[in-house]
XYZ file of N, CA and C in Angstrom:
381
model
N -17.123 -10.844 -11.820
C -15.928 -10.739 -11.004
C -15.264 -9.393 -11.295
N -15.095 -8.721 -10.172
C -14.209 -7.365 -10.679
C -12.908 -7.584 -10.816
N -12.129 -6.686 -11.539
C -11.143 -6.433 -12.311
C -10.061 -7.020 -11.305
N -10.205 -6.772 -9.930
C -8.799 -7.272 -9.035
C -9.101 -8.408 -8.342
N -10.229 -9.200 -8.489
C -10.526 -10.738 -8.392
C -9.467 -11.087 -9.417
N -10.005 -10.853 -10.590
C -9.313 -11.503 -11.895
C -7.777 -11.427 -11.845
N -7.366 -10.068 -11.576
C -6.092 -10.334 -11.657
C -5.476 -10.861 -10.400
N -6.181 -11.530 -9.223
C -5.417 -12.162 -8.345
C -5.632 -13.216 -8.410
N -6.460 -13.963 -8.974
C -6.826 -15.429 -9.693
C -5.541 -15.678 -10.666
N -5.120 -14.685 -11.853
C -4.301 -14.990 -12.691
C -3.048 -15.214 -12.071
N -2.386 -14.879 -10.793
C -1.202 -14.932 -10.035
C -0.980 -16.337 -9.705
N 0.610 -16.743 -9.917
C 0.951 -17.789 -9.349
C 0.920 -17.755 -8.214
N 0.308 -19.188 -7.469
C -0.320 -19.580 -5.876
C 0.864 -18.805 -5.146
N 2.737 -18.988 -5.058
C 3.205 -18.232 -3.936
C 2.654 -16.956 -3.881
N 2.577 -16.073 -5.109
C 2.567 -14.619 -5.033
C 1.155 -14.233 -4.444
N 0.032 -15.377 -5.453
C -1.376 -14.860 -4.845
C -1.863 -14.891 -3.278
N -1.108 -16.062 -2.730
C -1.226 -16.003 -1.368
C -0.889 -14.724 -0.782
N 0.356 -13.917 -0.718
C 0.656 -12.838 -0.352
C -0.027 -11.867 -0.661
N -0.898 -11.428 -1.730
C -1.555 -10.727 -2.331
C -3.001 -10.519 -1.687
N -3.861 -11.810 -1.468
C -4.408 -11.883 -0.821
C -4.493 -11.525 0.824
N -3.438 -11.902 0.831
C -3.003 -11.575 2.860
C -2.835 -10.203 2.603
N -2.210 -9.535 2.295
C -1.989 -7.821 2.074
C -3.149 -7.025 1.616
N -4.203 -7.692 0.733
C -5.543 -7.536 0.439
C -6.563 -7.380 1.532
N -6.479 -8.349 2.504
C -6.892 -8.478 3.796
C -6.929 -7.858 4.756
N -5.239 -7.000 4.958
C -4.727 -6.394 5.962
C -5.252 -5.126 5.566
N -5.045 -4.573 4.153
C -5.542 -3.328 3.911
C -6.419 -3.244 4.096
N -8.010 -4.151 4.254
C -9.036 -3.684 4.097
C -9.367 -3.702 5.441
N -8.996 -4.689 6.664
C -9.166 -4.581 7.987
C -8.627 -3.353 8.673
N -7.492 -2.823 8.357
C -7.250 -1.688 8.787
C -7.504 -0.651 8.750
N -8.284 -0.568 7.236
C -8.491 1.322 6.994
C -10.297 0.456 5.942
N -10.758 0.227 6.705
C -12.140 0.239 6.143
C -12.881 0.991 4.804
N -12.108 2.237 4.996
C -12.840 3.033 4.038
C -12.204 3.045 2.821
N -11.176 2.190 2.853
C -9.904 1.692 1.402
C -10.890 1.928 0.333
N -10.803 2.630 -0.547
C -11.322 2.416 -2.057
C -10.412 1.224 -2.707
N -10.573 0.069 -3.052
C -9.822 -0.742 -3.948
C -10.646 -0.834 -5.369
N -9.226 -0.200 -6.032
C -9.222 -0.100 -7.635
C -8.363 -0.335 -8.197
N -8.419 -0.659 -9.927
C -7.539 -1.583 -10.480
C -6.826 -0.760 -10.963
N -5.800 -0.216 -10.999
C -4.950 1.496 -12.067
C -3.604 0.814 -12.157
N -3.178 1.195 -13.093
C -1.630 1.185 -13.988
C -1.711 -0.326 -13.859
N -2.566 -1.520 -14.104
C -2.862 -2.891 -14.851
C -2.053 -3.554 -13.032
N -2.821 -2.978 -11.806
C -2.263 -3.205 -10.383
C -3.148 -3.060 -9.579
N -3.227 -3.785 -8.560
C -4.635 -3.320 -7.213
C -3.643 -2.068 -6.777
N -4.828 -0.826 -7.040
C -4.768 0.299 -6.363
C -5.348 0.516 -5.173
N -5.047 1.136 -4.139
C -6.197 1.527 -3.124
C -5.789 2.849 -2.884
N -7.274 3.607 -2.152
C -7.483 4.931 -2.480
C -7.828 5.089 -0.910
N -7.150 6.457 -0.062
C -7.705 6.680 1.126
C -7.198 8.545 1.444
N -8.004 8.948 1.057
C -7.641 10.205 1.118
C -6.594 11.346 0.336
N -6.722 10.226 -1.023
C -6.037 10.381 -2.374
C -5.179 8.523 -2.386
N -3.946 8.663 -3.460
C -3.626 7.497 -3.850
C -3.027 6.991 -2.156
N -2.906 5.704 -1.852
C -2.413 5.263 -0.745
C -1.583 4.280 -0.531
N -2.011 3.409 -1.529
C -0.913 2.132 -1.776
C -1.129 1.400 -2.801
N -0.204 0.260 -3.216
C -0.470 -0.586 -4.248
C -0.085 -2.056 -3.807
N 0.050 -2.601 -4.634
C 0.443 -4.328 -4.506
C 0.971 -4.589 -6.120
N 2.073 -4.747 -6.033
C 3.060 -4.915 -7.366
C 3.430 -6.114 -7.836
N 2.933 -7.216 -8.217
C 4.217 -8.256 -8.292
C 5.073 -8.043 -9.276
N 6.731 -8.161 -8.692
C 7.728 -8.146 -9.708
C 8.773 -9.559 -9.600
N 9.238 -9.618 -9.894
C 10.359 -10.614 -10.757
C 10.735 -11.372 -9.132
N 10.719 -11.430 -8.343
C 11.156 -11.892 -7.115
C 10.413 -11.919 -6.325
N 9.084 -11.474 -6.040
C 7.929 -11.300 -5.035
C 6.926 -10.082 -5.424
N 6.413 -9.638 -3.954
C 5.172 -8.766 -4.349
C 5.778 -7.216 -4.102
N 5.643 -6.246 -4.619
C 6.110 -4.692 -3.823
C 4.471 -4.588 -2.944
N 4.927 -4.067 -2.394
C 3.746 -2.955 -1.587
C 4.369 -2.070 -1.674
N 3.886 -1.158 -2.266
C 4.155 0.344 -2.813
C 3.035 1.435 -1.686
N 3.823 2.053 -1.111
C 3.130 3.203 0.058
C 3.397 4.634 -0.853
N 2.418 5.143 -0.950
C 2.304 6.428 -2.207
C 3.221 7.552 -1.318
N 2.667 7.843 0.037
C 3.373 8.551 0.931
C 4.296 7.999 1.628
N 5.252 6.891 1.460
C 6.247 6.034 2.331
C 7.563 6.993 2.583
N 7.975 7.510 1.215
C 9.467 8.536 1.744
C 9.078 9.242 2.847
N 8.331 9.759 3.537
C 8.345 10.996 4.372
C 8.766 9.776 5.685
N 8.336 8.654 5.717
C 8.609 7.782 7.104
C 9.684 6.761 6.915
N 10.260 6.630 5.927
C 10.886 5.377 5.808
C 11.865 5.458 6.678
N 12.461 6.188 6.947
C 13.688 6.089 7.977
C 13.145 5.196 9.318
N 11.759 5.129 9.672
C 11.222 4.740 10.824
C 11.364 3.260 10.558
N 11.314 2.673 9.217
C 11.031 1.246 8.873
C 12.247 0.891 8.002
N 13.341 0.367 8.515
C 14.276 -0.237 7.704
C 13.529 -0.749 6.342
N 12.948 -1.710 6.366
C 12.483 -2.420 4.962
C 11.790 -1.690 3.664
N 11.565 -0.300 3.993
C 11.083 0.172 3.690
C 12.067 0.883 2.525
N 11.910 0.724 0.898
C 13.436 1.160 0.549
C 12.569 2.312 -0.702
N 13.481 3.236 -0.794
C 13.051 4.270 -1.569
C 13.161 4.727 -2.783
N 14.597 4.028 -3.267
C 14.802 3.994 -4.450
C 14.997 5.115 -5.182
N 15.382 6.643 -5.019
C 15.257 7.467 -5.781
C 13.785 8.039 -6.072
N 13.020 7.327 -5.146
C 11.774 8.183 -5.641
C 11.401 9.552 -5.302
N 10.749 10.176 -5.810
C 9.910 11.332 -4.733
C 9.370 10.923 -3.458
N 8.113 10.027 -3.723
C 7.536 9.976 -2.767
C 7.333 8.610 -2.379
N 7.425 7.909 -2.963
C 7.130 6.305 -2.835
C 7.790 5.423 -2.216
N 7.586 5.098 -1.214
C 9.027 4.183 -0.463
C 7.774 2.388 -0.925
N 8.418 1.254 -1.023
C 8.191 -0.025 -1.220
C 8.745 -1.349 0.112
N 7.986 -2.050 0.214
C 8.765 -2.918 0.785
C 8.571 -4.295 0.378
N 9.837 -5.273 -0.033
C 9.702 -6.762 -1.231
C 9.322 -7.338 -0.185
N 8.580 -8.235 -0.899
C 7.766 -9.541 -0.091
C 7.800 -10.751 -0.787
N 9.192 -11.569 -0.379
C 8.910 -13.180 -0.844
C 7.954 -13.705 -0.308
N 7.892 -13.788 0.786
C 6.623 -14.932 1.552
C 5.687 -14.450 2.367
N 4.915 -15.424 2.792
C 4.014 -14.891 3.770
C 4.592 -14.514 5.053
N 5.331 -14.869 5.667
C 6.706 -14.853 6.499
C 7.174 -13.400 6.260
N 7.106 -12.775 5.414
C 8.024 -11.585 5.433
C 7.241 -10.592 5.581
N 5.396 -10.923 6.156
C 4.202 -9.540 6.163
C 4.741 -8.952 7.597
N 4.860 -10.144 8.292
C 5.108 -10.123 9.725
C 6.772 -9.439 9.893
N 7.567 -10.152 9.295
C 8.873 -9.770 9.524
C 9.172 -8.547 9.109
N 8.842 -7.597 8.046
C 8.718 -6.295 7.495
C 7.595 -5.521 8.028
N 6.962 -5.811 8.910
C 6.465 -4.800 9.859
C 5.052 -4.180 8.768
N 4.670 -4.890 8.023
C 3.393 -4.854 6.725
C 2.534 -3.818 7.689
N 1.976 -4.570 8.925
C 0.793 -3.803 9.280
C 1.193 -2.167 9.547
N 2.386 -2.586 10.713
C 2.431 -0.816 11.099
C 2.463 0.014 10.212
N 3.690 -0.542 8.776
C 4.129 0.552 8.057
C 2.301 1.178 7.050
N 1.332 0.270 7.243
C 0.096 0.314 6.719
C -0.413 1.441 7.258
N -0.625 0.946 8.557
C -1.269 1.684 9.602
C -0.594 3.202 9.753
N 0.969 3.563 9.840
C 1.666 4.603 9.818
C 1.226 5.410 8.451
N 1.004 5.010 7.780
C 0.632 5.379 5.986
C -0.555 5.950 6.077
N -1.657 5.435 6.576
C -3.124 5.692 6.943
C -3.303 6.947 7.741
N -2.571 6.802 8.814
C -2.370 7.648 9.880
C -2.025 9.232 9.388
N -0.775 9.027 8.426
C -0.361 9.974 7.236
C -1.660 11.000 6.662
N -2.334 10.483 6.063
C -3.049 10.607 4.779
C -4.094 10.920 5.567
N -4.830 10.574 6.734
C -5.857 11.363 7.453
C -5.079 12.085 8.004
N -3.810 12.696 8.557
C -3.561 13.894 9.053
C -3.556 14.934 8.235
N -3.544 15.035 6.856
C -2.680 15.605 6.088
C -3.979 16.091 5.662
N -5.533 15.173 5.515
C -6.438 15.583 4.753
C -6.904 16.816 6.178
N -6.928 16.433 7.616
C -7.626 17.355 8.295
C -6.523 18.543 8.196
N -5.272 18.513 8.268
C -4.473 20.144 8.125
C -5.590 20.776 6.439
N -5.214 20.046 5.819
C -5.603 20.574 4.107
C -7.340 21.156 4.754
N -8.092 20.652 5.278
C -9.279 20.919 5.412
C -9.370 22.128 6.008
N -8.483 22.071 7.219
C -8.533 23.506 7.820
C -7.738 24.457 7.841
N -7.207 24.236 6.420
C -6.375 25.464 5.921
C -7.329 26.018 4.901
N -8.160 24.837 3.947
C -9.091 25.565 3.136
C -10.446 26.402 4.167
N -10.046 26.246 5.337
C -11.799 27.078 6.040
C -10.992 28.014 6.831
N -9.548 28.435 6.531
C -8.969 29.743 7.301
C -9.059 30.597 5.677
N -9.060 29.945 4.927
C -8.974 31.047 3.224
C -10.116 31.741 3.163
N -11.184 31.473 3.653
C -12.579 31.673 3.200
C -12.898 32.551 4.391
């Protein structure tokens, strides 16, 4: 069993349910998700870091690595003083749908392949 089986087995049933559903969504949406286990958390990887799945003291975070640059677009989306990281809490399964889970996913994705084709063809104007 890999490392983020295990730790979503160890989750209490409300949280793992959500975990799982957000597990799901990430991987239906952006196919090419690297999912890895980093800072003792399901990491996923899409054109550098991309998101996480947090559980804390009240529900799950979904942590968007690039979320500050859009959050204004997504109320739920809260930033906290970060640089770059905007989050959005998730009590229930009820709240993937109500916090807008997929778009702000999909908007994130969308991000991170634009950013890799500018970076690409700025490194083939240097050369």
């Amino acid at each position: 069993m890999n490392p983020v089986d295990s730790y979503i087995d160890g989750l209490p049933e409300d949280r793992k349910a959500i975990v799982e559903q957000l597990r799901s969504i990430i991987h239906a949406l952006v196919p090419a998700v690297q999912e890895k286990f980093s800072f003792k958390i399901p990491f996923y990887h899409y054109f550098g870091m991309f998101c996480y799945i947090n559980p804390v003291k009240d529900g799950i975070d979904l942590g968007i690595c690039n979320g500050k640059s859009f959050a204004d677009d997504f109320e739920h989306l809260e930033v906290k003083g970060r640089a770059l990281i905007a989050t959005v809490r998730l009590r229930s399964l009820h709240d993937i749908s109500l916090k807008q889970v997929t778009e702000v996913l999909a908007t994130a994705a969308i991000a991170k392949e634009s950013t890799a084709i500018v970076n690409q063809q700025k490194k083939g104007r240097k050369k």
